[in-house]
XYZ file of C-alpha atoms in Angstrom:
216
model
C 1.818 -1.369 -14.540
C 0.444 0.179 -11.359
C -2.710 2.294 -11.568
C -3.161 5.284 -9.253
C -6.780 5.608 -8.116
C -8.011 8.649 -6.196
C -11.262 10.565 -5.810
C -10.997 11.952 -9.352
C -11.015 8.628 -11.224
C -12.539 6.223 -8.692
C -15.769 5.795 -10.659
C -13.783 4.379 -13.565
C -12.364 1.639 -11.345
C -15.532 0.551 -9.506
C -15.148 -3.099 -10.495
C -11.466 -3.236 -9.535
C -12.037 -1.507 -6.199
C -14.779 -3.954 -5.272
C -12.508 -6.823 -6.323
C -9.731 -5.342 -4.175
C -12.018 -5.263 -1.115
C -12.865 -8.938 -1.639
C -9.223 -9.899 -2.144
C -8.247 -8.055 1.019
C -10.951 -9.886 2.961
C -9.749 -13.224 1.618
C -6.125 -12.470 2.507
C -6.461 -10.714 5.846
C -9.515 -12.488 7.259
C -9.499 -15.826 5.466
C -5.755 -16.483 5.462
C -4.242 -14.235 8.111
C -7.099 -14.711 10.580
C -7.752 -11.049 11.364
C -11.208 -11.779 12.780
C -11.986 -8.161 13.672
C -12.128 -7.380 9.936
C -14.636 -10.143 9.104
C -17.765 -8.958 7.286
C -20.737 -11.010 6.049
C -20.445 -9.519 2.559
C -16.820 -10.717 2.262
C -15.446 -7.229 1.606
C -12.685 -5.666 3.713
C -13.868 -2.059 3.980
C -13.084 -0.076 7.109
C -13.012 3.497 8.446
C -9.783 4.163 6.544
C -11.315 3.604 3.114
C -12.397 7.213 2.651
C -12.840 9.774 -0.124
C -9.250 10.863 0.493
C -7.782 7.361 0.250
C -5.477 6.667 -2.689
C -5.257 3.103 -3.997
C -2.386 1.719 -6.033
C -3.490 -1.352 -7.982
C -1.564 -3.684 -10.248
C -3.842 -5.016 -13.005
C -3.301 -7.804 -15.500
C -4.091 -7.577 -19.224
C -7.748 -8.423 -18.503
C -8.117 -5.669 -15.901
C -8.093 -8.087 -12.938
C -6.413 -7.009 -9.711
C -3.104 -8.756 -9.040
C -1.625 -6.442 -6.374
C -2.472 -3.378 -4.340
C -1.911 -1.068 -1.420
C -3.643 1.839 0.312
C -2.373 5.335 1.136
C -4.062 7.802 3.487
C -3.170 11.386 4.441
C -2.047 11.461 8.070
C -3.973 14.699 8.572
C -7.143 12.580 8.536
C -8.184 9.174 9.882
C -5.397 6.602 9.725
C -4.439 3.330 11.376
C -1.560 4.438 13.607
C -3.348 7.455 15.053
C -6.767 5.864 15.533
C -6.073 2.184 16.293
C -2.385 1.652 17.095
C -1.170 4.859 18.799
C 0.444 2.704 21.508
C 2.982 1.423 18.962
C 4.578 4.888 18.838
C 6.772 5.553 21.878
C 9.963 7.154 20.531
C 8.406 10.383 19.215
C 4.970 11.805 18.567
C 2.738 10.197 15.941
C 3.899 11.490 12.537
C 1.192 13.785 11.172
C 1.485 16.370 8.430
C 0.562 17.400 4.899
C 3.731 15.769 3.578
C 3.218 12.403 5.315
C 0.897 9.628 4.135
C 0.263 6.264 5.794
C 0.743 2.998 3.875
C -1.466 -0.054 4.630
C -3.023 -3.183 3.051
C -0.133 -4.219 0.777
C -0.817 -7.483 -1.073
C 0.018 -9.569 -4.134
C -2.476 -12.175 -5.372
C -0.180 -15.191 -5.569
C -2.723 -17.255 -7.499
C -2.595 -14.736 -10.372
C 1.179 -14.383 -10.747
C 3.911 -16.982 -11.061
C 6.450 -17.396 -8.255
C 9.010 -15.686 -10.510
C 6.700 -12.707 -11.107
C 5.716 -12.301 -7.445
C 8.884 -10.488 -6.420
C 8.795 -8.244 -9.490
C 5.133 -7.278 -9.027
C 5.686 -6.528 -5.327
C 8.719 -4.432 -6.229
C 6.827 -2.467 -8.874
C 4.121 -1.704 -6.322
C 6.645 -0.328 -3.815
C 8.442 1.700 -6.489
C 5.094 3.113 -7.625
C 4.255 4.105 -4.046
C 7.515 6.011 -3.632
C 7.361 7.634 -7.073
C 3.746 8.649 -6.600
C 4.588 10.021 -3.153
C 7.415 12.099 -4.565
C 5.180 13.374 -7.385
C 2.682 14.841 -4.870
C 5.340 16.270 -2.567
C 5.493 13.691 0.211
C 8.638 13.625 2.334
C 7.765 10.558 4.448
C 5.410 7.584 4.636
C 4.370 5.957 7.912
C 3.468 2.325 8.389
C 2.314 -0.024 11.135
C 3.231 -3.460 9.853
C 3.935 -7.010 10.908
C 7.402 -7.143 12.403
C 8.656 -9.504 9.676
C 8.405 -6.641 7.135
C 11.353 -4.959 8.893
C 13.650 -7.442 7.127
C 12.153 -6.493 3.747
C 12.748 -2.787 4.401
C 16.355 -3.472 5.319
C 16.814 -5.587 2.194
C 15.665 -2.678 0.043
C 18.050 -0.298 1.859
C 15.277 2.058 2.904
C 15.925 5.083 5.082
C 13.562 3.926 7.825
C 13.125 4.820 11.486
C 11.398 2.742 14.138
C 8.795 4.698 16.096
C 8.513 2.199 18.941
C 9.189 -1.378 20.000
C 7.774 -4.546 18.507
C 4.223 -4.744 19.901
C 1.919 -7.740 20.210
C -1.566 -7.663 18.720
C -4.217 -10.365 18.505
C -2.769 -12.118 15.443
C 0.954 -11.453 15.785
C 3.568 -8.769 16.323
C 3.728 -5.348 14.706
C 5.981 -2.316 14.542
C 5.391 1.345 13.613
C 7.937 2.953 11.298
C 8.526 6.113 9.287
C 10.505 6.072 6.048
C 11.757 8.701 3.631
C 10.371 9.442 0.197
C 13.409 10.377 -1.869
C 15.293 9.743 -5.094
C 17.722 7.573 -3.132
C 14.883 5.402 -1.787
C 13.413 5.004 -5.264
C 16.797 4.097 -6.762
C 17.523 1.542 -4.035
C 14.123 -0.120 -4.395
C 14.424 -0.246 -8.178
C 17.878 -1.770 -7.969
C 17.079 -4.397 -5.343
C 13.835 -5.465 -7.026
C 15.212 -5.145 -10.593
C 12.549 -2.644 -11.694
C 13.972 -0.875 -14.745
C 10.943 0.610 -16.524
C 8.177 3.076 -15.725
C 5.514 1.631 -13.448
C 2.845 4.316 -12.872
C -0.313 4.931 -14.885
C -3.035 7.447 -14.083
C -6.145 6.651 -16.128
C -9.749 7.790 -16.277
C -10.821 4.138 -16.161
C -9.323 0.662 -16.126
C -10.120 0.157 -19.818
C -9.494 1.192 -22.540
C -5.812 1.686 -21.904
C -5.622 4.354 -24.632
C -6.928 6.931 -22.167
C -3.927 6.572 -19.831
C -1.419 9.231 -18.944
C 1.417 9.407 -16.473
C 1.184 11.154 -13.104
C 2.733 14.590 -13.412
C 5.917 15.037 -11.427
């Protein structure tokens, strides 16, 4: 299951959030070589981890983080507007109450089997779209490595490029905008074989008895 963590329940997930920061640092600095993110405390925390940030975290039965992503309202600080505005050339930077930005997607491969990896990643993406729809989002923006374009096409997303493939220090990236809709959710579920409910909103990571679903 994927836990939704926002300003209301963040205190109940302090341990998992700190673990997420350390995992992100290991993945993006240690493995991907994003040197600008390096911190002596080994935690990837930047200007886009704010009070308004929403985290989606996949947890195992022990409460350990196995997957995650970050969502930010585009009406506030976010990566495309504040760091990568040059990646948007086709239209203006998408900003609005009904648009969030998606960043820092990961799966901890050491904690899931190769067979589970695809399922866990799919559940995370389904949860993002279903959560977005539940709070009234119409679109999600993303500045991602260019190889993710193939993944979006595989899942039959309604996605629009906002500019050309752009070089950055560690590779190539592209800015995109995709729909949040029933069709997108259905396509992602079908392609990634996600057949059950995936979202939990809880006061804390444990005990699980306190959980309840996000209201639609």
